Coordinates of C-alpha atoms in Angstrom, one line a residue:
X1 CA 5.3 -1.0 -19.7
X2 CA 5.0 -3.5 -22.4
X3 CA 2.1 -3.4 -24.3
X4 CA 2.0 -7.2 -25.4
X5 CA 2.7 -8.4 -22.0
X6 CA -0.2 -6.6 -20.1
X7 CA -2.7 -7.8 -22.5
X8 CA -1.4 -11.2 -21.9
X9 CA -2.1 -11.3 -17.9
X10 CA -5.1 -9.2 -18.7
X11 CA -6.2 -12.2 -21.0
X12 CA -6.0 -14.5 -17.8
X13 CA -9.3 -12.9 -16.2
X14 CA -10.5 -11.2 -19.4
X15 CA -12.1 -12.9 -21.8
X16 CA -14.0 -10.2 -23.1
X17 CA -12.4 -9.1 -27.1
X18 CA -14.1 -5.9 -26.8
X19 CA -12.9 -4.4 -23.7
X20 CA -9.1 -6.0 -24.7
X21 CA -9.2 -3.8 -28.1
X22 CA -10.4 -0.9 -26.1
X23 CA -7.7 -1.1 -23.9
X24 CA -5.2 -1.5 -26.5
X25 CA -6.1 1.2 -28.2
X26 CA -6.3 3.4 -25.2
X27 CA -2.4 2.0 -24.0
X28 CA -1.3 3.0 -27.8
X29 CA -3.2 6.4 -28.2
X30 CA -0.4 9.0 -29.2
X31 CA 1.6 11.1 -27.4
X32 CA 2.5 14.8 -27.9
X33 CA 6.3 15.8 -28.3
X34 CA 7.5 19.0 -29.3
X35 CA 4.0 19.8 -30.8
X36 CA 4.0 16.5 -32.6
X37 CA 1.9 13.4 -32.2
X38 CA 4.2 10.2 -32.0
X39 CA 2.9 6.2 -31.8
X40 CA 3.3 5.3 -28.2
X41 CA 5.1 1.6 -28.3
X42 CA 5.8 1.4 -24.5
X43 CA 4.1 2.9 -21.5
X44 CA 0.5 3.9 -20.9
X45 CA -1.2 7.6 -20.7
X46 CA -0.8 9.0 -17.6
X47 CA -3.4 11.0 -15.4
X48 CA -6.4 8.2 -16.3
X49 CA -7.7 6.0 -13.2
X50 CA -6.8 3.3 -15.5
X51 CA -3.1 4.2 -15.4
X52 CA -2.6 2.8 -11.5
X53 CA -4.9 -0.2 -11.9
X54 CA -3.0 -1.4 -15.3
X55 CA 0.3 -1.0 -13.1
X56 CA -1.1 -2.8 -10.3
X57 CA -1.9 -5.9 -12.5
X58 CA 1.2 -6.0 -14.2
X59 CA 3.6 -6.1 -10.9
X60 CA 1.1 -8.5 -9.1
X61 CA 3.5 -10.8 -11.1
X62 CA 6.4 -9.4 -8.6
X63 CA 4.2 -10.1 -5.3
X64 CA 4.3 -13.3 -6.1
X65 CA 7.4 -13.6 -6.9
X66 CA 8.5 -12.1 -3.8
X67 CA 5.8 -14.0 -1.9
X68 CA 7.5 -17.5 -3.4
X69 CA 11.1 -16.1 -1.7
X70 CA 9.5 -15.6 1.3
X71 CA 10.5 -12.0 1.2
X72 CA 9.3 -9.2 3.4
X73 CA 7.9 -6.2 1.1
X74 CA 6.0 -3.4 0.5
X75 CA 4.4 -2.3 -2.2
X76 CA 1.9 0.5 -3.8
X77 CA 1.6 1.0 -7.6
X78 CA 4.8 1.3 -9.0
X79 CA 6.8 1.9 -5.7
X80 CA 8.2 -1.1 -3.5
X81 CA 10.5 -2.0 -1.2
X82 CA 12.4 -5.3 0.3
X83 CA 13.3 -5.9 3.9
X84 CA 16.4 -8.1 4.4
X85 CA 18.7 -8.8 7.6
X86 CA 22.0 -7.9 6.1
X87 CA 23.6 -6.0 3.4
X88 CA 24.7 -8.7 1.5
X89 CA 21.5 -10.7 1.8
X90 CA 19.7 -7.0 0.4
X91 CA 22.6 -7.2 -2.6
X92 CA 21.6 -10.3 -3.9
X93 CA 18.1 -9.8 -3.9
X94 CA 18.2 -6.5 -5.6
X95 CA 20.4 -8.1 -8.5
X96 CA 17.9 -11.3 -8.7
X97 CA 14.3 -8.7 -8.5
X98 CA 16.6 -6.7 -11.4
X99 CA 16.9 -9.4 -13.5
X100 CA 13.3 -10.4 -12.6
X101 CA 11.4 -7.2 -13.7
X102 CA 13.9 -6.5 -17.0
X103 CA 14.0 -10.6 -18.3
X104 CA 10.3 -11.1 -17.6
X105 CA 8.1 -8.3 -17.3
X106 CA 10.2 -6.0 -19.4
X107 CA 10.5 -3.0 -16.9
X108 CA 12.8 -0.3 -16.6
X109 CA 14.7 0.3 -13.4
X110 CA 15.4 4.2 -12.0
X111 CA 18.6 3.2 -10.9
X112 CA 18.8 6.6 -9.2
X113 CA 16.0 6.4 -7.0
X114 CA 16.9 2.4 -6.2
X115 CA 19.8 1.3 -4.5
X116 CA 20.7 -0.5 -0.8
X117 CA 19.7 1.7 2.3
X118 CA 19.7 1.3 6.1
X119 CA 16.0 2.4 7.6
X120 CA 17.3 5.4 8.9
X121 CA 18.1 6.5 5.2
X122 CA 14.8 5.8 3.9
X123 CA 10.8 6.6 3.6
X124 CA 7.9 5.3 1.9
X125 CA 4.3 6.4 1.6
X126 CA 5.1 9.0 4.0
X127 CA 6.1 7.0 7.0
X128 CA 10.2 6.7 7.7
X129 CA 11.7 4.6 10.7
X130 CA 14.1 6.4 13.4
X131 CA 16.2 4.4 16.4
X132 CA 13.9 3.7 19.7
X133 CA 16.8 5.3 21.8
X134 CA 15.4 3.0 24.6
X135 CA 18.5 0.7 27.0
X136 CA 18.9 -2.2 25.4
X137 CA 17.2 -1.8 21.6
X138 CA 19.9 -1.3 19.6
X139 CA 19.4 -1.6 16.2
X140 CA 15.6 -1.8 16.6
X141 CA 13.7 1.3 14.8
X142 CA 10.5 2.4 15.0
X143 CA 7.8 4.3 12.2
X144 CA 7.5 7.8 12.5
X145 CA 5.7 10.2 10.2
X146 CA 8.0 11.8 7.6
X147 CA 8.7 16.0 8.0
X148 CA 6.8 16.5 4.4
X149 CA 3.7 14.4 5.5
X150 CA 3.8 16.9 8.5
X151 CA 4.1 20.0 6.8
X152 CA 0.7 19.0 4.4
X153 CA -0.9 18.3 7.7
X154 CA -0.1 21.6 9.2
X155 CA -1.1 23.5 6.5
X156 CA -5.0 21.7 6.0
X157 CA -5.4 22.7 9.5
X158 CA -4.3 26.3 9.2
X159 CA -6.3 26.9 5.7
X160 CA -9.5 25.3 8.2
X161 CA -8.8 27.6 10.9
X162 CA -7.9 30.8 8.8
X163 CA -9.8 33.8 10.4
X164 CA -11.1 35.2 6.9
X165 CA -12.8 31.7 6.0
X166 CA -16.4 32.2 6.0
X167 CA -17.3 29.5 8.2
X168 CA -18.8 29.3 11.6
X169 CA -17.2 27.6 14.4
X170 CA -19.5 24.2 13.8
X171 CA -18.1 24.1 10.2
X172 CA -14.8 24.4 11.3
X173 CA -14.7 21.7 14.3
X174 CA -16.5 19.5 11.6
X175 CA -13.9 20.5 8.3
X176 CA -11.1 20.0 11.2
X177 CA -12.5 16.8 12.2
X178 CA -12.3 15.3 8.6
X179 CA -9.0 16.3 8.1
X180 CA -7.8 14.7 11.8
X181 CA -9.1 11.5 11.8
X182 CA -7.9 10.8 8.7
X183 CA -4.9 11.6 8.6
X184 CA -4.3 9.8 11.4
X185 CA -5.9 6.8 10.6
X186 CA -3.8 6.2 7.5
X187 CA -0.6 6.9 9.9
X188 CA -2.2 5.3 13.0
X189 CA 1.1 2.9 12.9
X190 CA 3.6 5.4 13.4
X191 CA 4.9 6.9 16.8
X192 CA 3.4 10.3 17.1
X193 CA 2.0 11.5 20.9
X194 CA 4.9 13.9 21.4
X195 CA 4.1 15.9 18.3
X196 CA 0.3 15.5 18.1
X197 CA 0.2 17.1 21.4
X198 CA 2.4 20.2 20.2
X199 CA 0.0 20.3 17.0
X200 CA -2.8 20.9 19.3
X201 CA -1.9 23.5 21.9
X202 CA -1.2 25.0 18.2
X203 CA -4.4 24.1 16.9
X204 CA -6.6 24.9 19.8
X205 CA -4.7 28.8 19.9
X206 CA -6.0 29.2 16.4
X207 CA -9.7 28.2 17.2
X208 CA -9.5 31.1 19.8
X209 CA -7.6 33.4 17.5
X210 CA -11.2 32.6 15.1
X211 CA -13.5 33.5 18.4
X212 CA -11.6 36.6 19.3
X213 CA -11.3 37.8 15.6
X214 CA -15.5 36.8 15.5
X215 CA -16.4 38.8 18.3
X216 CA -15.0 42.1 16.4
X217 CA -16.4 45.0 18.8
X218 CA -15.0 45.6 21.7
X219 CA -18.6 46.0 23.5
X220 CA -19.5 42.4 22.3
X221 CA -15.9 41.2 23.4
X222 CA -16.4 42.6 27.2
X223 CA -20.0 40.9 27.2
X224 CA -18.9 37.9 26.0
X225 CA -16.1 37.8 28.5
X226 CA -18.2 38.6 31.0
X227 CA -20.7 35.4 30.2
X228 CA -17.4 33.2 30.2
X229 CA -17.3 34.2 33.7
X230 CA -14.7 37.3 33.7
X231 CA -15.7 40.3 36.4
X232 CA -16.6 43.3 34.7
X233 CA -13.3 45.6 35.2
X234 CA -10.9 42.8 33.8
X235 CA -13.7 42.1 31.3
X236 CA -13.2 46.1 30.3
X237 CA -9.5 46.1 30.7
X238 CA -9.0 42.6 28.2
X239 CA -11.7 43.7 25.5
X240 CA -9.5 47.5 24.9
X241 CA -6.4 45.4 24.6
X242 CA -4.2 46.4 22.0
X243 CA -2.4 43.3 21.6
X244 CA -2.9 41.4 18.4
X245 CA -5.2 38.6 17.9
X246 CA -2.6 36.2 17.8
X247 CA -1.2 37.3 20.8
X248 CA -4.8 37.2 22.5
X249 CA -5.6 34.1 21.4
X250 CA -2.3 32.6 23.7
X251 CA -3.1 35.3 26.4
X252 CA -4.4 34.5 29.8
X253 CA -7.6 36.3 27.9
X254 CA -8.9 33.3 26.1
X255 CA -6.9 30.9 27.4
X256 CA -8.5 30.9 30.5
X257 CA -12.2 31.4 29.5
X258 CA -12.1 29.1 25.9
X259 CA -11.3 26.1 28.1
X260 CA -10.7 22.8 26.9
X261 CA -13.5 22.1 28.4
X262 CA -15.5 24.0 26.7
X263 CA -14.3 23.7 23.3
X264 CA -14.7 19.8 24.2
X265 CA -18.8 20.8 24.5
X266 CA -18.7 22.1 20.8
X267 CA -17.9 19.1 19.7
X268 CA -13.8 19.8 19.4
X269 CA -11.9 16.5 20.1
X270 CA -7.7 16.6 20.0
X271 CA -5.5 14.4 17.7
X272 CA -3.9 13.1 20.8
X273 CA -7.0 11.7 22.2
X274 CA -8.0 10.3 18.7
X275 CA -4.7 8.4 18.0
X276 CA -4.9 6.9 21.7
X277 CA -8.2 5.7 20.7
X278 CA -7.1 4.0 17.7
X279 CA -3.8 3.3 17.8
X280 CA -3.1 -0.7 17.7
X281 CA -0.3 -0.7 19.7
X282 CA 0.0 3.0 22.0
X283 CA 2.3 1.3 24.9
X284 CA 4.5 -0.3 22.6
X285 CA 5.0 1.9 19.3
X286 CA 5.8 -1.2 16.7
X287 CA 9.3 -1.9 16.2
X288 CA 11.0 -3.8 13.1
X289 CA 13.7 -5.8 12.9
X290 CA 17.4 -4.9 11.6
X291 CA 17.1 -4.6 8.4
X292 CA 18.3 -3.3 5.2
X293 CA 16.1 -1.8 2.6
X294 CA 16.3 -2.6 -0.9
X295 CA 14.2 -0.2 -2.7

């Protein structure tokens, strides 16, 4: 980034000479190499809040640039792409953005992690696109959530519903509940009923694997069993089980008395039912155009 262009757009709001020095000095402040401070003459420290919100100003100049081609794009920070309809429409904006950010903003290019794509090739911000497979739509695509955005999902919900956490079951519904809605709010666009309902038979098996594991005894498991509405001699038989708690917790055991139901009455809600409730578009997941991706 260069150092006298950023203070020039930050001169268009700023008026201010003392905040402009400070920033100055904070874009030129030294950077260690090999044990060895070195005068910064590009770039800006990274880490510092101020990092993102100095790259946002200085590629506002390419939003409007692409706004004034009447290009389709998205951007966050320092990551972007263009939507075109053809390859040969995406080569010649890729060549005229190129010239754009190195002639006038004075940016470098990772020419490795640009180049031409078709949707199916490409992600951003965790979301990728996949074929509809529906009669009739080819070369329509819709968003789906990427594998590694799934994964980071997965395991939030398994460090809240470890058995050794030391946290009752109303801390867990609410720590679970946090991490749920907002997840899918942020990926509330993409298609995902067939997996969210996978993730919670998964999720619900581990909040009766905690209820099993809390119970301990097997005295306070056959009374509890009993309460749930179990008779007495399969309440016996199911609280000397040896199977393992895992097992248990997919077992006709708890299955069958941890309802739905009831987990519903502790204030448990699935991801299914939250995404249904604020998905914009749950009939008809939102398809794009044939494109190809310049990114």
């Amino acid at each position: 980034m260069d150092h006298c262009i950023l203070l020039q757009l930050l001169y268009r709001k700023v008026k201010c000479p003392f905040t402009l020095r400070l920033i100055r000095k904070w874009s030129r402040a030294p950077i260690l190499i090999k044990g060895k401070l070195t005068k910064r003459r590009k770039g800006v420290p990274q880490g510092s809040p101020l990092s993102p919100l100095l790259s946002n100003i200085m590629l506002h100049e390419l939003d409007k640039e692409l706004e004034k081609r009447q290009l389709r794009y998205v951007r966050y920070a320092d990551d972007f792409s263009i939507y075109t309809k053809s390859n040969q429409a995406a080569r010649k904006v890729g060549n005229q953005i190129y010239l754009f950010l190195q002639d006038k903003l004075k940016l470098p290019i990772n020419r490795e992690k640009s180049g031409i794509r078709k949707p199916v090739q490409f992600g951003i911000l965790g979301y990728k696109f996949v074929p509809t497979y529906k009669k009739g739509d080819k070369g329509r695509y819709q968003l789906v959530v990427s594998d590694k955005s799934w994964k980071n999902l997965k395991e939030k919900l398994k460090a809240a519903t470890r058995k050794t956490s030391p946290m009752s079951f109303d801390e867990r519904i609410y720590k679970l509940k946090e991490i749920q809605q907002g997840w899918i709010n942020y990926f509330r666009m993409a298609s995902l009923s067939g997996k969210l309902k996978e993730l919670d038979s998964w999720l619900r098996n581990r909040l009766r694997y905690c209820i099993w594991t809390d119970w301990k005894k097997p005295e306070r498991k056959r009374k509890n069993l009993i309460r749930l509405g179990i008779d007495p001699d399969h309440a016996y038989a199911w609280s000397r089980t040896r199977m393992g708690g895992w097992a248990v917790a997919q077992s006709p055991i708890m299955v069958t008395t941890i309802t739905l139901k009831r987990l519903a009455k502790r204030g448990y809600q699935s991801m299914l039912d939250y995404y249904l409730k604020v998905s914009p578009s749950v009939n008809e997941p939102p398809y794009t155009r044939p494109v190809r991706t310049v990114v």
